[in-house]
Structure formats: C-alpha cells, structure tokens
Amino acid sequence: MVKLIHTLADHDDDVNCCAFSSSLLATCSLDKTIRLYSLSDFSELPHSPLKFHTYAVHCCCFSPSGHILASCSTDGTTVLWDTQNGQTLAVMEQPSGSPVRVCRFSPDSTCLVSGAADGTVVLWNAQSYKLYRCASVKDGSLVACAFSPNGNLFVTGSSCGDLTLWDDKMRCLHSEKAHDLGITCCDFSSQPVSGGEQGLQFFRLASCGQDCQIKIWVISFTHTLGFELKYKSTLSGHCAPVLTCAFSHDGQMLVSGSVDKSVIVYDTNTENILHTLTQHTRYVTTCAFAPNILLLATGSMDKTVNIWQFDLETLCQARIAEDQPKQFTEDWSEDDVSNWLCAQGLKDLVGIFKMNNIDGRELLNLTKESLADDLKIESLGLRSKVLRKIEELRTKIKTLSSGIPDEFICPITRELMKDPVIASDGYSYEKEAMENWISKKKRTSPMTNLVLPSVVLIPNRTLKMAIDRWLETHQK
C-alpha cells in the first residue's frame, strides 16, 4: 500500500513544483520562495527559504548530482543555487524578458533548458552560465520540458498542445499536436523500453494536458536513421484537466495530479491504476518521485506538499501483474474492475458492474448481448465503447503473454508484423493492412486520424530485421 507520512505546510500560496535529489526535497510557490527539506526527517534546512525572485516561482529542479538547484519565475529569470549553503550561483535572464515557466537540467549536467511564456526556449551552458542556443515554438507558451535519458534530445510542450522534439544542438526535429486543449507537463521514463535491436533505442514519454488525458508515447532513436515519435496509449483516469505527471526512477510507475484534486499512480507496464490518492483539497499541481527511496511528493493549490511512502509488497504485486498479465486479469476482484473502468473513462458504470458482481473473469467474457440484456446498458455508444476497451484489454493480454515487443505489433491488426512499412504519418504498419486501410477508408492516419500527406508506403527494413532477429531468438 501507500501511506501519507508527512505534510509540509510552510508556503503562503499555491505550490507550483516539487523536486527530489538523493537527499533533499525542493518546493516552490506563488509566494516567490523556494524551500529545501532534508529527506532524513523532512526538516527545513537552515538556509531555507531561498529568496531572490520578485514574482511567482513556477518550476524548480536539481542537477543530477544534487549540488545545484535551478528555479525559474514570472520575473523572467532562471536562478542557480548552491544547495549546500543556499548561495546564488547565477542569474540567467531570458533574452526576451518573458516569464519563465519551466527549467530542466540535461542528464550530464552540462546544459539547462528554460522555456518561457512567449514560446522561447533557451539552452544554457550550465558550467559557464552563458546562453548557448535560443529558439522558439510557433504558437503558445512553453510550459513543459523533459530530457531523454541519454541526453541526445529533449521535448518541450506548449499551451497550444504541441510536443516539439529538439536535439542537443537545439535543432527542431519534429512537432506534433498531442493534446487538443494544451499540454501541461511531460516526462521521460529513465528506463529504455525493451525490444530494440542493437543501435536502436526506445524511450517511453508521458504527456498530460487540459483535455483530461495522459498520453504515452514511444520515441525510437538511432544514429543512422534518426527518430520516430509513436503514440502508444491514453490513460483516462482523471475527470478534469491533468496538470502534472512523472515516472518513478525505475520506470515501473507513473503518477499524475489533476484539477479533480486527485493523484493517480499507474503501473506503467499494465497501465492499471495502483492507487488513487485524494488527500489534497484543491488542484494538484505537481508530483515527483524520489530517486533512491520509495517516496512520492505531491503539491497543490491548497499550499501543502504531501509525502507518500510505498511498501515493497505493492511493488511486488505490480511485478507479478507484469509477468503474468492474463492470470492477473482473470483474478481481478470487483474493485479491480471498478478501478479499470475509472481508468478507461467509464466511471458511471462502476455501480452497474458492482451490482452484477463483475470480476476479472466475468469482464473478459462480456459480450454485446450480455451488456444489453444482463447489465441493461441502454446506450449503444456506451456498449460499443465498453466492448472496444475490453477488446483492447484482451489484445494487451495476448501481446504481453506472447512476449512480443509492442514496437513489433501492427497498430491496425494488433499482430506481429511480417512486412512492415512506414506511412507518411511516420508510423509503421503491416503492409497489407495499411494498403487495405487506404483503399477502404478516407486518406487518414489510423493513429492520428489526420489526413495523410501521401499514400506512398516505404519498406521499414530496419524494423523487419529487428523482428526477424527477435523471431530467431524467441521462436526456435
């Protein structure tokens, strides 16, 4: 289980961000201050609060070593602090003077990114404190940023809903509409996704937004072929805009906080909800996992930061769910089914399912007839949505049970690809399935539903070689 072990209530206004190092917790607020706490007993350090900013502090983050803390503010500055004594190391002014909304260190501590309300993004040299490169997104404020674990690229998110990928030389690699009503946060998992061939890396990215959704993406990266950004799935556990998301250090959990005042913890492998925390009394604006211990911090507009502790038993159960997905689903209790319904945006059906004692085994056996006749769900659209979600669950079980990497599965057929091709939307599909899609459907992408710029399909020989190698290894 997870339990609340401490509440910090030192800020005088909304808490905007919290961040962990291996020994410290930092929090920042609309009250213009940053506060530092020891993880040993959550006591505030003698040199805290840190005061310099003249307006609200929007974001704070530690360097990977934990020796430097960065903070950014409406006052247009990003400040670097010595965490051992609270002294100011540098004050870096956004060239445009625009309010700075987000800042992030690169994994090797050499660079710092700052993003501003006017859409400008600056890459700073974190050793000399000098501006290295500057660019801007086409629309909206820059409100989110995350570095890939290898540091070769970083992602920014805008209030217009665009995810933009940049390389470490500040070259724009790709921009994509990710959330209709604006992005609020994004985070990379520190652990690579399994299944890549030699020289090919897969990273999992989470983004959240005003559309009440969390989206999971997979970014593949290779020195010879560049990258591919691929939509994977959507988590719909919240019923209001999602303001923050973060992966645990081992990549096994994803946490989110929302305007609905709740915090949801997901298992990243099964995408099931592990916990729903409802302690905060106002919007949850920030969340962060500690790097070395099983701690979670959540901050809110209620001016508090809650510290949560996980026990090992919960994590072990999550690993069992990962290793035995089919068995786990069939063994779901009625409460597990209720949590799954909430995660799929079907919260209104919880009462009906509980009244009919629907557990995991019953869930997998539901049909359109039983939904209409036994559960008395009158809406055809609602029945169709439930059946679609159940089919996705069955497909996921089948895929996980077979051990096939998700990158090798065709998004249309949900089967292992034999002849993968790249369509003009940038995604890979089974050739025959995509040709049928184009011939029978409008010229739209199966993944994005946007119009395809071209119907030309290019053989994905790199992916085919990876699939062939996997088959040689796993199906002898």
Tab-separated table of C-alpha atoms in Angstrom:
chain	number	residue	atom	x	y	z
A	1	MET	CA	0.000	0.000	0.000
A	2	VAL	CA	0.921	3.682	0.001
A	3	LYS	CA	0.525	5.883	3.048
A	4	LEU	CA	0.785	9.588	3.819
A	5	ILE	CA	3.759	10.034	6.146
A	6	HIS	CA	4.241	13.815	6.227
A	7	THR	CA	2.622	17.095	5.180
A	8	LEU	CA	4.616	20.277	4.605
A	9	ALA	CA	2.601	23.472	5.032
A	10	ASP	CA	5.213	26.245	5.006
A	11	HIS	CA	4.305	28.062	1.800
A	12	ASP	CA	1.915	31.018	1.931
A	13	ASP	CA	0.433	30.424	-1.531
A	14	ASP	CA	-0.081	27.755	-4.215
A	15	VAL	CA	2.694	25.164	-4.531
A	16	ASN	CA	3.784	25.081	-8.182
A	17	CYS	CA	6.536	22.471	-8.269
A	18	CYS	CA	8.457	19.958	-6.181
A	19	ALA	CA	11.666	18.072	-6.975
A	20	PHE	CA	13.894	15.477	-5.296
A	21	SER	CA	17.619	14.944	-5.150
A	22	SER	CA	19.088	11.894	-3.402
A	23	SER	CA	18.976	13.707	-0.046
A	24	LEU	CA	16.761	16.792	-0.441
A	25	LEU	CA	13.272	17.879	-1.439
A	26	ALA	CA	12.742	21.287	-3.036
A	27	THR	CA	9.396	23.069	-3.345
A	28	CYS	CA	8.467	26.396	-4.932
A	29	SER	CA	5.402	28.575	-4.842
A	30	LEU	CA	3.430	31.606	-5.941
A	31	ASP	CA	4.744	33.157	-2.701
A	32	LYS	CA	8.080	33.831	-4.581
A	33	THR	CA	10.129	31.400	-2.469
A	34	ILE	CA	11.868	28.037	-2.804
A	35	ARG	CA	12.098	25.785	0.241
A	36	LEU	CA	14.552	22.950	0.906
A	37	TYR	CA	13.954	19.959	3.183
A	38	SER	CA	16.095	17.063	4.353
A	39	LEU	CA	14.772	13.630	3.407
A	40	SER	CA	16.035	12.164	6.678
A	41	ASP	CA	13.344	13.851	8.790
A	42	PHE	CA	11.701	16.417	6.430
A	43	SER	CA	13.075	19.292	8.495
A	44	GLU	CA	13.633	22.548	6.627
A	45	LEU	CA	17.285	23.430	6.016
A	46	PRO	CA	18.733	26.403	7.927
A	47	HIS	CA	19.285	28.458	4.745
A	48	SER	CA	15.703	27.869	3.540
A	49	PRO	CA	13.607	29.556	2.206
A	50	LEU	CA	15.612	30.757	-0.773
A	51	LYS	CA	14.615	34.295	-1.736
A	52	PHE	CA	15.556	36.180	-4.889
A	53	HIS	CA	12.648	36.044	-7.305
A	54	THR	CA	10.357	39.074	-7.358
A	55	TYR	CA	7.340	37.176	-8.708
A	56	ALA	CA	5.899	33.669	-8.560
A	57	VAL	CA	8.342	30.743	-8.861
A	58	HIS	CA	6.934	28.270	-11.408
A	59	CYS	CA	9.464	25.450	-11.515
A	60	CYS	CA	12.492	24.058	-9.695
A	61	CYS	CA	14.824	21.158	-10.492
A	62	PHE	CA	18.046	19.638	-9.173
A	63	SER	CA	21.138	18.925	-11.217
A	64	PRO	CA	21.799	15.160	-11.417
A	65	SER	CA	24.453	15.449	-8.696
A	66	GLY	CA	22.031	17.330	-6.437
A	67	HIS	CA	24.598	20.083	-5.722
A	68	ILE	CA	22.807	22.740	-7.770
A	69	LEU	CA	19.152	23.746	-7.803
A	70	ALA	CA	17.584	25.727	-10.629
A	71	SER	CA	14.429	27.830	-10.250
A	72	CYS	CA	12.522	29.984	-12.725
A	73	SER	CA	9.946	32.707	-12.338
A	74	THR	CA	7.497	35.185	-13.804
A	75	ASP	CA	10.271	37.754	-13.266
A	76	GLY	CA	11.947	36.391	-16.433
A	77	THR	CA	14.941	34.801	-14.708
A	78	THR	CA	16.309	31.331	-14.104
A	79	VAL	CA	18.430	31.205	-10.956
A	80	LEU	CA	21.039	28.595	-9.986
A	81	TRP	CA	21.537	27.926	-6.268
A	82	ASP	CA	24.175	26.084	-4.243
A	83	THR	CA	22.077	23.570	-2.299
A	84	GLN	CA	24.656	23.254	0.497
A	85	ASN	CA	24.519	26.893	1.583
A	86	GLY	CA	21.700	28.492	-0.393
A	87	GLN	CA	24.000	30.943	-2.150
A	88	THR	CA	23.092	32.278	-5.600
A	89	LEU	CA	25.465	30.933	-8.272
A	90	ALA	CA	23.995	32.620	-11.326
A	91	VAL	CA	21.033	34.642	-12.527
A	92	MET	CA	20.227	33.907	-16.171
A	93	GLU	CA	17.796	36.308	-17.810
A	94	GLN	CA	15.510	35.071	-20.572
A	95	PRO	CA	16.566	37.094	-23.656
A	96	SER	CA	13.002	38.245	-24.289
A	97	GLY	CA	12.353	39.030	-20.624
A	98	SER	CA	9.248	36.840	-20.786
A	99	PRO	CA	8.050	34.899	-17.705
A	100	VAL	CA	9.942	31.582	-17.467
A	101	ARG	CA	7.593	28.632	-16.911
A	102	VAL	CA	9.873	25.580	-16.897
A	103	CYS	CA	13.540	24.610	-16.495
A	104	ARG	CA	15.372	21.259	-16.759
A	105	PHE	CA	18.966	20.029	-16.470
A	106	SER	CA	20.409	17.637	-19.039
A	107	PRO	CA	21.347	14.181	-17.678
A	108	ASP	CA	25.070	15.041	-17.750
A	109	SER	CA	24.548	18.454	-16.054
A	110	THR	CA	26.241	20.318	-18.898
A	111	CYS	CA	23.105	22.110	-20.115
A	112	LEU	CA	19.968	23.680	-18.738
A	113	VAL	CA	16.827	24.388	-20.738
A	114	SER	CA	14.454	27.216	-19.852
A	115	GLY	CA	11.102	27.749	-21.542
A	116	ALA	CA	9.089	30.964	-21.455
A	117	ALA	CA	5.546	32.256	-21.837
A	118	ASP	CA	6.319	33.809	-25.233
A	119	GLY	CA	7.332	30.412	-26.649
A	120	THR	CA	11.094	30.980	-26.473
A	121	VAL	CA	13.304	28.087	-25.387
A	122	VAL	CA	16.905	28.675	-24.312
A	123	LEU	CA	19.712	26.138	-23.958
A	124	TRP	CA	22.198	27.400	-21.350
A	125	ASN	CA	25.728	26.188	-20.645
A	126	ALA	CA	25.348	25.082	-17.019
A	127	GLN	CA	29.093	25.463	-16.321
A	128	SER	CA	29.726	28.933	-17.738
A	129	TYR	CA	26.117	30.117	-17.211
A	130	LYS	CA	26.196	31.538	-20.754
A	131	LEU	CA	23.470	31.300	-23.375
A	132	TYR	CA	24.305	28.533	-25.871
A	133	ARG	CA	21.346	28.495	-28.266
A	134	CYS	CA	17.901	30.066	-28.442
A	135	ALA	CA	14.801	29.147	-30.467
A	136	SER	CA	11.039	29.320	-30.194
A	137	VAL	CA	7.921	27.262	-30.834
A	138	LYS	CA	5.448	28.512	-33.410
A	139	ASP	CA	2.479	29.027	-31.069
A	140	GLY	CA	1.681	29.281	-27.383
A	141	SER	CA	3.605	29.397	-24.140
A	142	LEU	CA	6.285	26.857	-23.319
A	143	VAL	CA	5.072	25.102	-20.173
A	144	ALA	CA	6.741	21.667	-20.137
A	145	CYS	CA	10.144	20.154	-20.841
A	146	ALA	CA	11.949	16.816	-20.423
A	147	PHE	CA	15.328	15.400	-21.493
A	148	SER	CA	15.654	11.897	-22.899
A	149	PRO	CA	17.684	9.594	-20.596
A	150	ASN	CA	20.641	9.564	-22.988
A	151	GLY	CA	20.597	13.369	-23.314
A	152	ASN	CA	20.558	13.283	-27.122
A	153	LEU	CA	17.257	15.123	-27.339
A	154	PHE	CA	14.680	16.944	-25.271
A	155	VAL	CA	10.964	17.541	-25.620
A	156	THR	CA	9.009	20.714	-24.967
A	157	GLY	CA	5.261	21.080	-24.547
A	158	SER	CA	3.210	24.185	-25.299
A	159	SER	CA	-0.069	25.667	-24.140
A	160	CYS	CA	-1.347	25.110	-27.696
A	161	GLY	CA	-0.904	21.353	-27.287
A	162	ASP	CA	2.228	20.781	-29.382
A	163	LEU	CA	5.010	18.373	-28.441
A	164	THR	CA	8.279	19.525	-30.031
A	165	LEU	CA	11.459	17.432	-30.187
A	166	TRP	CA	14.863	19.110	-30.225
A	167	ASP	CA	18.353	17.651	-30.490
A	168	ASP	CA	21.216	18.675	-28.215
A	169	LYS	CA	22.253	21.333	-30.773
A	170	MET	CA	18.837	22.999	-30.498
A	171	ARG	CA	17.665	21.827	-33.902
A	172	CYS	CA	13.929	21.217	-34.153
A	173	LEU	CA	13.406	17.571	-35.113
A	174	HIS	CA	9.640	17.264	-35.046
A	175	SER	CA	6.476	18.941	-33.802
A	176	GLU	CA	3.137	17.227	-33.279
A	177	LYS	CA	-0.267	18.159	-31.890
A	178	ALA	CA	-0.519	15.973	-28.795
A	179	HIS	CA	-3.316	17.457	-26.651
A	180	ASP	CA	-6.205	19.438	-28.088
A	181	LEU	CA	-6.539	21.927	-25.237
A	182	GLY	CA	-2.877	22.386	-24.327
A	183	ILE	CA	-0.060	20.433	-22.697
A	184	THR	CA	0.660	20.934	-19.009
A	185	CYS	CA	3.558	18.543	-18.303
A	186	CYS	CA	5.716	15.802	-19.834
A	187	ASP	CA	8.285	13.323	-18.552
A	188	PHE	CA	10.598	10.632	-19.912
A	189	SER	CA	10.956	7.275	-18.222
A	190	SER	CA	14.604	6.778	-17.247
A	191	GLN	CA	14.441	3.128	-18.288
A	192	PRO	CA	14.568	2.219	-22.013
A	193	VAL	CA	11.767	0.131	-23.461
A	194	SER	CA	12.840	-3.445	-24.189
A	195	GLY	CA	12.777	-4.934	-27.654
A	196	GLY	CA	15.096	-2.649	-29.606
A	197	GLU	CA	17.746	-4.057	-31.910
A	198	GLN	CA	21.392	-3.160	-31.472
A	199	GLY	CA	21.896	0.552	-32.120
A	200	LEU	CA	18.170	1.295	-31.749
A	201	GLN	CA	16.892	2.809	-28.507
A	202	PHE	CA	13.262	3.110	-27.409
A	203	PHE	CA	12.198	5.580	-24.729
A	204	ARG	CA	8.782	5.989	-23.135
A	205	LEU	CA	7.411	9.524	-22.835
A	206	ALA	CA	4.304	10.650	-20.940
A	207	SER	CA	2.440	13.892	-21.622
A	208	CYS	CA	-0.663	15.311	-19.975
A	209	GLY	CA	-2.966	18.176	-20.714
A	210	GLN	CA	-6.085	20.229	-20.354
A	211	ASP	CA	-8.020	17.519	-22.239
A	212	CYS	CA	-8.040	15.425	-19.026
A	213	GLN	CA	-5.795	12.793	-20.611
A	214	ILE	CA	-2.359	11.311	-20.152
A	215	LYS	CA	-0.797	10.058	-23.360
A	216	ILE	CA	2.024	7.548	-23.596
A	217	TRP	CA	4.470	7.833	-26.487
A	218	VAL	CA	7.436	5.749	-27.600
A	219	ILE	CA	10.408	7.506	-29.154
A	220	SER	CA	12.885	5.372	-31.094
A	221	PHE	CA	16.323	6.804	-31.691
A	222	THR	CA	19.173	5.621	-33.902
A	223	HIS	CA	22.302	7.466	-35.039
A	224	THR	CA	21.783	6.462	-38.665
A	225	LEU	CA	18.011	6.711	-39.143
A	226	GLY	CA	17.115	9.467	-36.696
A	227	PHE	CA	13.995	9.128	-34.583
A	228	GLU	CA	10.337	8.187	-34.652
A	229	LEU	CA	7.683	9.522	-32.270
A	230	LYS	CA	4.893	6.973	-31.928
A	231	TYR	CA	1.655	7.304	-29.972
A	232	LYS	CA	1.118	4.232	-27.784
A	233	SER	CA	-1.899	4.664	-25.500
A	234	THR	CA	-4.090	7.026	-23.473
A	235	LEU	CA	-4.749	6.894	-19.740
A	236	SER	CA	-8.130	8.386	-18.830
A	237	GLY	CA	-8.310	8.018	-15.062
A	238	HIS	CA	-8.944	11.704	-14.311
A	239	CYS	CA	-12.224	13.539	-14.884
A	240	ALA	CA	-10.651	17.020	-15.124
A	241	PRO	CA	-7.514	18.595	-16.653
A	242	VAL	CA	-4.300	16.789	-15.705
A	243	LEU	CA	-1.678	19.276	-14.525
A	244	THR	CA	1.338	17.075	-13.779
A	245	CYS	CA	2.864	13.666	-14.462
A	246	ALA	CA	6.102	11.910	-13.532
A	247	PHE	CA	7.701	8.472	-13.860
A	248	SER	CA	9.275	6.682	-10.915
A	249	HIS	CA	13.051	6.324	-11.029
A	250	ASP	CA	12.854	2.661	-12.095
A	251	GLY	CA	10.203	3.419	-14.735
A	252	GLN	CA	7.689	0.993	-13.183
A	253	MET	CA	5.163	3.609	-12.023
A	254	LEU	CA	3.653	6.796	-13.440
A	255	VAL	CA	1.946	9.361	-11.221
A	256	SER	CA	-0.408	12.168	-12.238
A	257	GLY	CA	-2.188	15.033	-10.489
A	258	SER	CA	-5.312	16.842	-11.606
A	259	VAL	CA	-7.807	19.652	-11.232
A	260	ASP	CA	-10.111	16.933	-9.829
A	261	LYS	CA	-7.863	17.130	-6.674
A	262	SER	CA	-6.760	13.508	-7.009
A	263	VAL	CA	-3.396	11.833	-7.512
A	264	ILE	CA	-3.352	8.584	-9.529
A	265	VAL	CA	-0.479	6.087	-9.561
A	266	TYR	CA	-0.346	3.742	-12.575
A	267	ASP	CA	1.651	0.602	-13.278
A	268	THR	CA	3.450	1.571	-16.495
A	269	ASN	CA	3.583	-1.979	-17.835
A	270	THR	CA	-0.084	-2.924	-17.456
A	271	GLU	CA	-1.381	0.698	-17.354
A	272	ASN	CA	-3.633	-0.339	-14.477
A	273	ILE	CA	-4.328	2.047	-11.604
A	274	LEU	CA	-2.382	1.057	-8.492
A	275	HIS	CA	-3.551	3.863	-6.190
A	276	THR	CA	-5.860	6.887	-6.155
A	277	LEU	CA	-4.901	9.454	-3.510
A	278	THR	CA	-7.427	12.106	-2.501
A	279	GLN	CA	-5.802	13.960	0.397
A	280	HIS	CA	-5.455	17.378	-1.289
A	281	THR	CA	-8.352	19.817	-1.036
A	282	ARG	CA	-7.564	21.844	-4.181
A	283	TYR	CA	-5.959	21.301	-7.604
A	284	VAL	CA	-2.889	19.033	-7.598
A	285	THR	CA	-0.220	20.989	-9.475
A	286	THR	CA	2.961	18.928	-9.098
A	287	CYS	CA	4.259	15.456	-8.296
A	288	ALA	CA	7.693	13.837	-8.134
A	289	PHE	CA	9.248	10.509	-7.176
A	290	ALA	CA	12.437	10.320	-5.118
A	291	PRO	CA	15.396	8.743	-6.969
A	292	ASN	CA	16.592	6.186	-4.417
A	293	ILE	CA	13.764	5.522	-1.968
A	294	LEU	CA	10.065	4.716	-2.341
A	295	LEU	CA	8.798	8.248	-1.718
A	296	LEU	CA	6.348	10.402	-3.682
A	297	ALA	CA	5.770	14.136	-3.185
A	298	THR	CA	2.596	15.880	-4.366
A	299	GLY	CA	1.938	19.622	-4.221
A	300	SER	CA	-1.287	21.553	-4.507
A	301	MET	CA	-3.043	24.890	-4.650
A	302	ASP	CA	-4.045	24.079	-1.054
A	303	LYS	CA	-0.494	25.349	-0.176
A	304	THR	CA	0.688	21.941	1.065
A	305	VAL	CA	3.109	19.255	-0.073
A	306	ASN	CA	2.246	15.683	0.896
A	307	ILE	CA	4.907	12.980	1.225
A	308	TRP	CA	3.781	9.432	0.489
A	309	GLN	CA	5.631	6.183	1.142
A	310	PHE	CA	5.192	2.932	-0.796
A	311	ASP	CA	5.702	-0.511	0.658
A	312	LEU	CA	7.568	-3.280	-1.141
A	313	GLU	CA	4.526	-5.562	-1.180
A	314	THR	CA	2.662	-3.210	-3.519
A	315	LEU	CA	5.571	-3.111	-5.933
A	316	CYS	CA	5.960	-6.891	-5.853
A	317	GLN	CA	2.276	-7.272	-6.717
A	318	ALA	CA	2.784	-4.893	-9.633
A	319	ARG	CA	5.704	-7.005	-10.896
A	320	ILE	CA	3.547	-10.145	-10.674
A	321	ALA	CA	0.929	-8.342	-12.749
A	322	GLU	CA	3.610	-7.512	-15.302
A	323	ASP	CA	4.954	-11.065	-15.503
A	324	GLN	CA	1.564	-12.795	-15.524
A	325	PRO	CA	-0.860	-10.382	-17.173
A	326	LYS	CA	-3.520	-12.880	-18.210
A	327	GLN	CA	-3.618	-14.659	-14.878
A	328	PHE	CA	-3.690	-11.316	-13.106
A	329	THR	CA	-6.645	-10.002	-15.130
A	330	GLU	CA	-8.687	-13.181	-14.656
A	331	ASP	CA	-8.051	-12.868	-10.919
A	332	TRP	CA	-9.218	-9.250	-10.710
A	333	SER	CA	-11.648	-8.543	-7.895
A	334	GLU	CA	-14.765	-6.430	-8.383
A	335	ASP	CA	-12.810	-3.462	-7.009
A	336	ASP	CA	-10.035	-4.050	-9.561
A	337	VAL	CA	-12.663	-3.966	-12.319
A	338	SER	CA	-14.032	-0.718	-10.856
A	339	ASN	CA	-10.544	0.832	-10.947
A	340	TRP	CA	-10.146	-0.310	-14.550
A	341	LEU	CA	-13.483	1.260	-15.529
A	342	CYS	CA	-12.416	4.570	-13.988
A	343	ALA	CA	-9.109	4.432	-15.859
A	344	GLN	CA	-10.983	3.956	-19.142
A	345	GLY	CA	-13.281	6.935	-18.558
A	346	LEU	CA	-16.237	4.686	-17.689
A	347	LYS	CA	-16.698	5.763	-14.077
A	348	ASP	CA	-20.517	5.965	-14.453
A	349	LEU	CA	-20.695	2.181	-14.992
A	350	VAL	CA	-18.994	1.229	-11.721
A	351	GLY	CA	-22.321	0.864	-9.881
A	352	ILE	CA	-23.832	-1.356	-12.588
A	353	PHE	CA	-20.790	-3.633	-12.707
A	354	LYS	CA	-20.655	-3.941	-8.909
A	355	MET	CA	-24.384	-4.676	-8.708
A	356	ASN	CA	-23.848	-7.562	-11.141
A	357	ASN	CA	-20.691	-8.823	-9.365
A	358	ILE	CA	-18.455	-8.409	-12.418
A	359	ASP	CA	-14.932	-9.561	-11.565
A	360	GLY	CA	-11.966	-10.030	-13.921
A	361	ARG	CA	-13.118	-13.350	-15.347
A	362	GLU	CA	-16.662	-12.057	-15.972
A	363	LEU	CA	-15.258	-8.885	-17.535
A	364	LEU	CA	-13.281	-10.810	-20.163
A	365	ASN	CA	-16.397	-12.843	-21.062
A	366	LEU	CA	-18.751	-9.909	-21.598
A	367	THR	CA	-20.474	-9.647	-24.994
A	368	LYS	CA	-22.725	-7.078	-26.648
A	369	GLU	CA	-25.709	-9.262	-25.712
A	370	SER	CA	-24.787	-9.523	-22.036
A	371	LEU	CA	-24.131	-5.777	-21.830
A	372	ALA	CA	-27.600	-5.065	-23.219
A	373	ASP	CA	-29.648	-7.886	-21.696
A	374	ASP	CA	-27.924	-8.636	-18.371
A	375	LEU	CA	-26.355	-5.289	-17.419
A	376	LYS	CA	-29.168	-3.248	-19.012
A	377	ILE	CA	-26.807	-0.698	-20.603
A	378	GLU	CA	-29.224	1.030	-22.966
A	379	SER	CA	-26.835	3.317	-24.844
A	380	LEU	CA	-25.466	1.670	-27.988
A	381	GLY	CA	-22.497	4.029	-27.987
A	382	LEU	CA	-21.660	3.200	-24.386
A	383	ARG	CA	-21.912	-0.545	-25.055
A	384	SER	CA	-19.624	-0.158	-28.051
A	385	LYS	CA	-17.077	1.757	-26.001
A	386	VAL	CA	-17.072	-0.900	-23.263
A	387	LEU	CA	-16.610	-3.692	-25.822
A	388	ARG	CA	-13.794	-1.779	-27.513
A	389	LYS	CA	-11.987	-1.307	-24.186
A	390	ILE	CA	-12.446	-4.983	-23.289
A	391	GLU	CA	-11.066	-5.997	-26.680
A	392	GLU	CA	-8.057	-3.725	-26.113
A	393	LEU	CA	-7.550	-5.455	-22.766
A	394	ARG	CA	-7.751	-8.911	-24.369
A	395	THR	CA	-5.288	-7.831	-27.069
A	396	LYS	CA	-2.909	-6.440	-24.475
A	397	ILE	CA	-3.095	-9.688	-22.511
A	398	LYS	CA	-2.387	-11.689	-25.653
A	399	THR	CA	0.518	-9.455	-26.616
A	400	LEU	CA	2.077	-9.403	-23.152
A	401	SER	CA	1.621	-13.138	-22.746
A	402	SER	CA	3.387	-13.780	-26.033
A	403	GLY	CA	6.259	-11.516	-25.016
A	404	ILE	CA	6.214	-9.713	-28.370
A	405	PRO	CA	7.648	-6.172	-28.069
A	406	ASP	CA	4.899	-3.627	-28.660
A	407	GLU	CA	7.015	-1.919	-31.345
A	408	PHE	CA	6.693	-5.084	-33.484
A	409	ILE	CA	2.862	-5.090	-33.360
A	410	CYS	CA	0.888	-3.523	-36.224
A	411	PRO	CA	-1.417	-0.774	-34.849
A	412	ILE	CA	-4.202	-1.935	-37.212
A	413	THR	CA	-4.148	-5.732	-36.875
A	414	ARG	CA	-2.514	-5.839	-33.398
A	415	GLU	CA	-0.453	-8.775	-34.678
A	416	LEU	CA	3.264	-9.283	-35.265
A	417	MET	CA	4.293	-7.508	-38.469
A	418	LYS	CA	5.753	-9.597	-41.296
A	419	ASP	CA	6.257	-6.859	-43.889
A	420	PRO	CA	6.399	-3.515	-42.037
A	421	VAL	CA	6.133	-0.263	-43.962
A	422	ILE	CA	6.371	3.378	-42.938
A	423	ALA	CA	3.394	5.545	-43.861
A	424	SER	CA	3.533	9.302	-44.383
A	425	ASP	CA	2.257	9.846	-40.809
A	426	GLY	CA	5.595	8.478	-39.574
A	427	TYR	CA	4.153	5.260	-38.082
A	428	SER	CA	4.911	1.677	-39.110
A	429	TYR	CA	2.192	-0.766	-40.177
A	430	GLU	CA	1.801	-4.221	-41.744
A	431	LYS	CA	1.902	-3.540	-45.499
A	432	GLU	CA	-1.276	-5.447	-46.448
A	433	ALA	CA	-3.256	-3.974	-43.554
A	434	MET	CA	-2.244	-0.411	-44.442
A	435	GLU	CA	-2.997	-0.930	-48.135
A	436	ASN	CA	-6.476	-2.192	-47.208
A	437	TRP	CA	-6.933	0.749	-44.852
A	438	ILE	CA	-6.099	3.254	-47.589
A	439	SER	CA	-8.330	1.532	-50.146
A	440	LYS	CA	-11.378	1.276	-47.859
A	441	LYS	CA	-11.071	4.352	-45.666
A	442	LYS	CA	-10.617	8.035	-46.236
A	443	ARG	CA	-6.988	9.030	-46.619
A	444	THR	CA	-6.433	9.413	-42.888
A	445	SER	CA	-3.864	8.056	-40.441
A	446	PRO	CA	-5.005	5.086	-38.288
A	447	MET	CA	-3.009	6.568	-35.397
A	448	THR	CA	-3.732	10.304	-35.559
A	449	ASN	CA	-6.920	10.437	-37.670
A	450	LEU	CA	-5.313	13.298	-39.620
A	451	VAL	CA	-5.182	13.397	-43.420
A	452	LEU	CA	-2.165	11.511	-44.789
A	453	PRO	CA	0.139	13.823	-46.799
A	454	SER	CA	0.831	10.901	-49.148
A	455	VAL	CA	-0.317	7.295	-49.651
A	456	VAL	CA	3.201	6.130	-50.508
A	457	LEU	CA	4.376	3.284	-48.233
A	458	ILE	CA	8.122	2.826	-47.660
A	459	PRO	CA	9.506	-0.576	-46.579
A	460	ASN	CA	10.837	-0.403	-42.997
A	461	ARG	CA	13.821	-2.702	-43.459
A	462	THR	CA	15.376	-1.813	-40.100
A	463	LEU	CA	12.245	-2.848	-38.243
A	464	LYS	CA	11.911	-6.025	-40.340
A	465	MET	CA	15.476	-7.031	-39.464
A	466	ALA	CA	14.739	-6.414	-35.775
A	467	ILE	CA	11.592	-8.571	-35.960
A	468	ASP	CA	13.475	-11.351	-37.798
A	469	ARG	CA	16.204	-11.330	-35.150
A	470	TRP	CA	13.603	-11.491	-32.401
A	471	LEU	CA	11.872	-14.438	-34.111
A	472	GLU	CA	15.188	-16.289	-34.443
A	473	THR	CA	15.864	-15.814	-30.732
A	474	HIS	CA	12.410	-16.461	-29.279
A	475	GLN	CA	10.731	-18.944	-31.594
A	476	LYS	CA	13.281	-21.699	-32.154
